[in-house]
CSV table of C-alpha atoms and ligand atoms in Angstrom, one decimal:
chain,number,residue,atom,x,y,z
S,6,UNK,CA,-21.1,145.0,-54.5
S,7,UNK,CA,-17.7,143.7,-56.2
S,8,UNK,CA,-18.3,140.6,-58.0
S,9,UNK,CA,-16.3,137.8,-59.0
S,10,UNK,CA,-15.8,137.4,-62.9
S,11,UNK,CA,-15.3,134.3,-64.3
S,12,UNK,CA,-15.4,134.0,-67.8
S,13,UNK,CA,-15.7,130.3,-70.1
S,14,UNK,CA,-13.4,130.5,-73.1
S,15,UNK,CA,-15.0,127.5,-75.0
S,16,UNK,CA,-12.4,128.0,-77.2
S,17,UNK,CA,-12.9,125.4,-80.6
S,18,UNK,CA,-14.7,123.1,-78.7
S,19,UNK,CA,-18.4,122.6,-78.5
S,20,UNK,CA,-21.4,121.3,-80.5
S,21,UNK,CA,-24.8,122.0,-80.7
S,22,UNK,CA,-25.8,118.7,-78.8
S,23,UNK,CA,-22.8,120.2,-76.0
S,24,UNK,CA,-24.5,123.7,-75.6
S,25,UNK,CA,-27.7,121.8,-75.2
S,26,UNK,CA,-27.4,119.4,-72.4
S,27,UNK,CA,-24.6,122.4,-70.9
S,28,UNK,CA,-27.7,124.5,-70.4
S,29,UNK,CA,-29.6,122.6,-69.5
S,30,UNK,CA,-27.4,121.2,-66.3
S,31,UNK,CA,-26.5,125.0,-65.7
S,32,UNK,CA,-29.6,126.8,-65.9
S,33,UNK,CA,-30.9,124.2,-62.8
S,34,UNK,CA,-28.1,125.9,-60.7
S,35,UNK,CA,-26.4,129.0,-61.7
S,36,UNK,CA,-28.7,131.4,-60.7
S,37,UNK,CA,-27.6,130.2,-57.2
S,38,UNK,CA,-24.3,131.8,-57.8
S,39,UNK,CA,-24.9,135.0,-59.6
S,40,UNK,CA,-25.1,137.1,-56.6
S,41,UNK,CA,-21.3,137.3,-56.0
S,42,UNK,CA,-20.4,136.2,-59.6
S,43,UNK,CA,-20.5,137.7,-63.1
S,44,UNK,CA,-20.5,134.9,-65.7
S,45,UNK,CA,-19.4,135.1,-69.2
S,46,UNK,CA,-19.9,132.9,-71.4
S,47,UNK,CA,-17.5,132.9,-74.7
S,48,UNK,CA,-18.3,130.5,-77.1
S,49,UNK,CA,-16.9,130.1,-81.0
S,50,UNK,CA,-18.5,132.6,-82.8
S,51,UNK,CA,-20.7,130.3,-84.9
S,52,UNK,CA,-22.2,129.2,-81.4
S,53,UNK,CA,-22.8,133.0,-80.1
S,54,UNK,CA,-26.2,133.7,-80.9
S,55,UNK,CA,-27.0,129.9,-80.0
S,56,UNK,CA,-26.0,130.6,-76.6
S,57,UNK,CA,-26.9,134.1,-76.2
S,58,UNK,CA,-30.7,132.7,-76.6
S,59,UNK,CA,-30.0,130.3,-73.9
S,60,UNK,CA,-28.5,132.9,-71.1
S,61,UNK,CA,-30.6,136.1,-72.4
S,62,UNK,CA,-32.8,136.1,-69.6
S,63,UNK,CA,-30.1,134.3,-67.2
S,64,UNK,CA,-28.3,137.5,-66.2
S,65,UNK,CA,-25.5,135.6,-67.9
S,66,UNK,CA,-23.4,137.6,-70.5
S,67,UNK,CA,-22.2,136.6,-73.7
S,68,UNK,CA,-18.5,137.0,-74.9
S,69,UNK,CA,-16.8,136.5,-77.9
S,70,UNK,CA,-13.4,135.2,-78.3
S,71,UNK,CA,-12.2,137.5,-81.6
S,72,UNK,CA,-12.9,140.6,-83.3
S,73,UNK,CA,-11.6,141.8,-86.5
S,74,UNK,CA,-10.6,145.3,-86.9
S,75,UNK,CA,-13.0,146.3,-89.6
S,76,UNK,CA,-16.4,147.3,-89.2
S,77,UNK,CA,-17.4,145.7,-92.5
S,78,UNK,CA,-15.8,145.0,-95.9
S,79,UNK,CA,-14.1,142.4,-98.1
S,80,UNK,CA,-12.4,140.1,-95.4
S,81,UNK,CA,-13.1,136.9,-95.9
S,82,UNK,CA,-14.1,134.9,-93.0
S,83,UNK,CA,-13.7,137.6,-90.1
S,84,UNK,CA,-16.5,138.6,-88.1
S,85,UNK,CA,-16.6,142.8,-87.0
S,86,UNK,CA,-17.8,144.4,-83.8
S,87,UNK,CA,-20.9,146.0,-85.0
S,88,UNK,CA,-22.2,141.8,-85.9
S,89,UNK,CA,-21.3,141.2,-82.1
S,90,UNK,CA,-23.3,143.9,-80.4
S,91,UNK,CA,-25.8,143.5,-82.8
S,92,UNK,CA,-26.3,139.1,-81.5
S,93,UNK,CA,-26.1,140.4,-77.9
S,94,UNK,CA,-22.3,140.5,-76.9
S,95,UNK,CA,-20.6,142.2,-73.9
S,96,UNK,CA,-17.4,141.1,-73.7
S,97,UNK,CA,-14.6,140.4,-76.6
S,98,UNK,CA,-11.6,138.4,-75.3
S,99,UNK,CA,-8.3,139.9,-77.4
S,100,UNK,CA,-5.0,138.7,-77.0
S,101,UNK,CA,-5.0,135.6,-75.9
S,102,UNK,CA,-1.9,133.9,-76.6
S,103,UNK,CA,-3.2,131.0,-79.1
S,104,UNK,CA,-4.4,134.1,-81.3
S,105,UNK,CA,-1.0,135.8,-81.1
S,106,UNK,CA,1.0,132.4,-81.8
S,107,UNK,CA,-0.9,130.6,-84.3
S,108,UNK,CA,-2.7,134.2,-85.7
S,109,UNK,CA,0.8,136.3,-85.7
S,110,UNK,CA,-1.3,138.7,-83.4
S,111,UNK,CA,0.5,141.6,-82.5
S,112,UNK,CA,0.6,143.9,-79.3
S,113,UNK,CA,-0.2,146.8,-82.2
S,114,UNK,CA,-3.1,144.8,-83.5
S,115,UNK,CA,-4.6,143.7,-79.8
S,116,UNK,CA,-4.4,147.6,-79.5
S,117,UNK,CA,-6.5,148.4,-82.3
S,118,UNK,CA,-9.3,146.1,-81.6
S,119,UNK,CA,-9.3,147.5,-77.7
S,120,UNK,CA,-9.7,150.9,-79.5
S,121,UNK,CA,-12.5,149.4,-81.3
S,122,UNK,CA,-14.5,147.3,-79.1
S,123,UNK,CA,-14.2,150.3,-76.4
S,124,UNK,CA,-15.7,152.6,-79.1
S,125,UNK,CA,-18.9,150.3,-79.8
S,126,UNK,CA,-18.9,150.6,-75.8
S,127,UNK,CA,-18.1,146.7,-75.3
S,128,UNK,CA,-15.5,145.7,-72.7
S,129,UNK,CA,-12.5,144.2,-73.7
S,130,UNK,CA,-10.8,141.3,-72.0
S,131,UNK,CA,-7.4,141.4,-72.5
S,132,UNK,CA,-4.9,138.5,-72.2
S,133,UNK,CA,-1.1,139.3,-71.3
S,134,UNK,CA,1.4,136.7,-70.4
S,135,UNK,CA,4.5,135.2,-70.2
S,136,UNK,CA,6.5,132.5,-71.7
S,137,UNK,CA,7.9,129.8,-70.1
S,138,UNK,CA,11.5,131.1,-70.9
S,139,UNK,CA,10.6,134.5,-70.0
S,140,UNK,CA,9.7,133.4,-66.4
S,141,UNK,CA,12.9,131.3,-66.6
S,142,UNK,CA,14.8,134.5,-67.4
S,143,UNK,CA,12.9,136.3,-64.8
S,144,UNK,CA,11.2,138.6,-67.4
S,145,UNK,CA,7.8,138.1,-66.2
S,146,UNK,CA,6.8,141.8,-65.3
S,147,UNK,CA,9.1,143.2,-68.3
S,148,UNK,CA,6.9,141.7,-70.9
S,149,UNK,CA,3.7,142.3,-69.1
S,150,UNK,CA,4.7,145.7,-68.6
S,151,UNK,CA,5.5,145.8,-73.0
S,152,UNK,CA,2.1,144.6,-73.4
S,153,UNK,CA,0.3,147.3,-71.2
S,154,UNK,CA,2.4,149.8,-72.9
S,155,UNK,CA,1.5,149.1,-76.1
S,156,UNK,CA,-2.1,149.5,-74.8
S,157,UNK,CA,-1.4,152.2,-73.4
S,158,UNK,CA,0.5,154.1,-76.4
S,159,UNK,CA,-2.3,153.4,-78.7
S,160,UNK,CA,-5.0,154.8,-76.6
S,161,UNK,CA,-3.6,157.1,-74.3
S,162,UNK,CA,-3.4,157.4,-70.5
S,163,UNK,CA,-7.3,156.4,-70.0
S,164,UNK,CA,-6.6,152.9,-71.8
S,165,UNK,CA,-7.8,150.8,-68.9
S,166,UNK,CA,-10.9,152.5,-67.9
S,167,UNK,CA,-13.8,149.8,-68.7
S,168,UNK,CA,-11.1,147.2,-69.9
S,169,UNK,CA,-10.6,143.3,-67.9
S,170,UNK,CA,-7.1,142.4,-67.8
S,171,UNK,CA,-7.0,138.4,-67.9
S,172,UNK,CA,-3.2,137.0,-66.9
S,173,UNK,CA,-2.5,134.1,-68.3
S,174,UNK,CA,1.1,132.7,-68.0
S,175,UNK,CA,1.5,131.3,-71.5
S,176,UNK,CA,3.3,128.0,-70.1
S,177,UNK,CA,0.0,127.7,-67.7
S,178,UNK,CA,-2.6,127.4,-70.3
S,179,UNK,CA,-4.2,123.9,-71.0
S,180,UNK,CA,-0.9,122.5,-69.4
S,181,UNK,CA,-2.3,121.3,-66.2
S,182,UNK,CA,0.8,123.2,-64.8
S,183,UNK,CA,-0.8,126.5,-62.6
S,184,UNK,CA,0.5,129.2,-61.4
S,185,UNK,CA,1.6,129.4,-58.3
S,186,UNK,CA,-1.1,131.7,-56.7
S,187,UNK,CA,1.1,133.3,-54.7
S,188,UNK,CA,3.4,134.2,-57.3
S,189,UNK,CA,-0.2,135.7,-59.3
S,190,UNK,CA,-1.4,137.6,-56.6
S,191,UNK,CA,2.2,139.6,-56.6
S,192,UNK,CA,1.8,139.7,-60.5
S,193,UNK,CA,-1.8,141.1,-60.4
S,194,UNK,CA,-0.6,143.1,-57.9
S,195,UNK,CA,2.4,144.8,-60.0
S,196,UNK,CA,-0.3,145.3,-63.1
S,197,UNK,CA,-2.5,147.1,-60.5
S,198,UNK,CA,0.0,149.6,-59.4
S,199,UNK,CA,1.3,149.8,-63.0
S,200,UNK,CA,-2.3,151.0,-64.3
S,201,UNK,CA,-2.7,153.4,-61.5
S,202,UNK,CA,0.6,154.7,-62.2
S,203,UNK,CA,-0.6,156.0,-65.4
S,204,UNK,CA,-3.9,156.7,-64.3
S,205,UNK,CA,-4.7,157.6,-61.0
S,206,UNK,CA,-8.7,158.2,-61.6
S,207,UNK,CA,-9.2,154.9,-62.1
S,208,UNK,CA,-11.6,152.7,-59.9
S,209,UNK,CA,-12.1,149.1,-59.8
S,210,UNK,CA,-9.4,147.2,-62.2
S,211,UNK,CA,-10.3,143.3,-62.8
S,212,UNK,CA,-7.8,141.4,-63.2
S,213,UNK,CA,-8.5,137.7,-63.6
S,214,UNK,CA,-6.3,134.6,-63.7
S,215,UNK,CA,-6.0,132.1,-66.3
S,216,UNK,CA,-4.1,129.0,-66.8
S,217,UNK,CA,-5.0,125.4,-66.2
S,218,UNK,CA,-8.0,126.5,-63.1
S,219,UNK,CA,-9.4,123.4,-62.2
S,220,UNK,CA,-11.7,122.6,-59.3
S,221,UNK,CA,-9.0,121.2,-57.1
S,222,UNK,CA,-7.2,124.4,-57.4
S,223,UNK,CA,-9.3,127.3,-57.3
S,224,UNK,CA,-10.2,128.4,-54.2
S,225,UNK,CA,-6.4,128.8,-54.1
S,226,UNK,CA,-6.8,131.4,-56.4
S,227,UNK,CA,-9.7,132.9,-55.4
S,228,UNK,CA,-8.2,133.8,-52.0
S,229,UNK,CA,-5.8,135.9,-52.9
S,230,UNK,CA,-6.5,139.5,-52.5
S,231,UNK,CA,-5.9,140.7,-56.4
S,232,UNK,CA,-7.3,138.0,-58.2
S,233,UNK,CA,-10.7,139.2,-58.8
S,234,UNK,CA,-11.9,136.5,-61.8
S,235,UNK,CA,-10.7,133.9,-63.6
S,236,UNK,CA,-10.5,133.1,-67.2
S,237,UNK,CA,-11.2,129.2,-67.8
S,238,UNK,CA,-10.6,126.8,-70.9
S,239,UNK,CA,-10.6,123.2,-70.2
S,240,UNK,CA,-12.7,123.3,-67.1
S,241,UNK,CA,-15.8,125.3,-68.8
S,242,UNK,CA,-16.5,123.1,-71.1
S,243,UNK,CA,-18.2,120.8,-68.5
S,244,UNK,CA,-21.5,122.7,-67.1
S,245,UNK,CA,-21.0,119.9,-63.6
S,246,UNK,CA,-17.5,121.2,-63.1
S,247,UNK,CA,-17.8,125.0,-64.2
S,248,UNK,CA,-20.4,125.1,-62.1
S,249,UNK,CA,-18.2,123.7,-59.0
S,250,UNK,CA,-16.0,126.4,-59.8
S,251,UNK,CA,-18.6,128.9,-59.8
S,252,UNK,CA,-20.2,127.6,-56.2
S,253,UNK,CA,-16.7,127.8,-54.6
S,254,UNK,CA,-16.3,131.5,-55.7
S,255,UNK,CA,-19.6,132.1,-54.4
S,256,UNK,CA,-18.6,130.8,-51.0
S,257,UNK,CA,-15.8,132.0,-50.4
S,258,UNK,CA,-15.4,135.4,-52.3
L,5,LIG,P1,-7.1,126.5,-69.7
L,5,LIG,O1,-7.2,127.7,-70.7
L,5,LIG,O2,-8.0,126.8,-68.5
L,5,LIG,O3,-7.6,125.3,-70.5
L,5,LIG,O4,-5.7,126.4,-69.2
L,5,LIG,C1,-7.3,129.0,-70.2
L,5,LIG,C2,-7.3,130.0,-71.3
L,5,LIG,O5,-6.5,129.9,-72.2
L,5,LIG,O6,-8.1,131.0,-71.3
């Protein structure tokens, strides 16, 4: 059965006295919601192994929110793939847009560490969006469409086998400012087609939403036919309201 997927990007928030009472509030009710739902957690890396004790035996998975590109070596402060699977992680998030404004990530470098994290046999999530002023301009689908093909070029036309796609209107995130889920079911919609365009054997694309989710707004979201996950900042950081979040996608989905 199709499942929901609804990933927590902690993001630089959290302590160890956070994780603990978080876990201990969400391991009374989750399980309740883990027949319809994947969960991923993604905490700073420091925190990873911290939480991967704490959701090991939760049917909970564990993501992390970077990945360098080498497997080991003199780079200061960077943490490599092979140090992730090893702690327990499933998922890497790449591309989100805080990386690629305040990291200078590129659409070249998000490639390479898909390439990577698919070799180690870890899924990628991968965050593509728009500016505000590329909305404004009506260049939504343009850039998305950039961003797949730089995917795409790098690893060929199998690129999006075993890869999440996460949209996330840059203007959206921690704004309090959604999407219109109308307007995200027609985008999800156009990234769907697009990936079966260029690969017809694919099955089952994911393709979550991201951007300012909050419990008022997500069954909204949820609804719509091609949003199949959500990717959440602000509103995972509190195990009460995540877990709101999670119960409506279990109702409803
Ligand atoms: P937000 O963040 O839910 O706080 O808007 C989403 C994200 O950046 O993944």
């Amino acid at each position: 059965m199709k499942k929901f997927f609804i990933v927590a990007n902690w993001k630089l928030n959290g302590n160890i006295n956070m994780i603990s009472s978080f876990f201990e509030y969400f391991q009374l009710y989750a399980l309740n919601y883990l027949e319809k739902n994947t969960i991923v957690i993604a905490p700073p890396t420091v925190y990873l192994e911290r939480v991967y004790k704490k959701i090991k035996k939760m049917n909970i998975f564990l993501g992390a929110q970077n990945v360098d590109i080498h497997l080991t070596g003199p780079f200061t402060g960077e943490t490599s793939i092979l140090m992730l699977e090893e702690i327990g992680a499933k998922y890497v998030i790449v591309g989100h847009s805080e990386r690629r404004l305040w990291h200078n990530e590129t659409d070249d470098l998000v490639a390479e560490k898909i390439c990577l994290i698919k070799k180690l046999n870890l899924t990628p999530i991968l965050c593509v969006g728009e500016t505000k002023i590329d909305k404004d301009n009506g260049n939504t689908k343009k850039i998305i469409k950039n961003q797949l093909d730089c995917i795409l070029k790098k690893l060929g036309k199998l690129a999006f086998q075993n890869i999440i796609i996460a949209y996330e209107p840059i203007w959206a995130i921690g704004t309090g400012i959604s999407a219109n889920p109308k307007d995200v079911q027609l985008i999800h919609e156009f990234i769907k087609n697009y990936i079966k365009k260029n690969d017809s054997s694919i099955k089952n694309i994911i393709v979550q939403y991201g951007g300012s989710v909050n419990i008022k707004n997500v069954k909204s979201f949820i609804i719509q036919p091609d949003i199949d996950g959500l990717l959440i900042g602000n509103a995972s950081l509190n195990a009460e309201i995540f877990l709101k979040i999670v119960k409506t996608s279990h109702d409803i989905f």
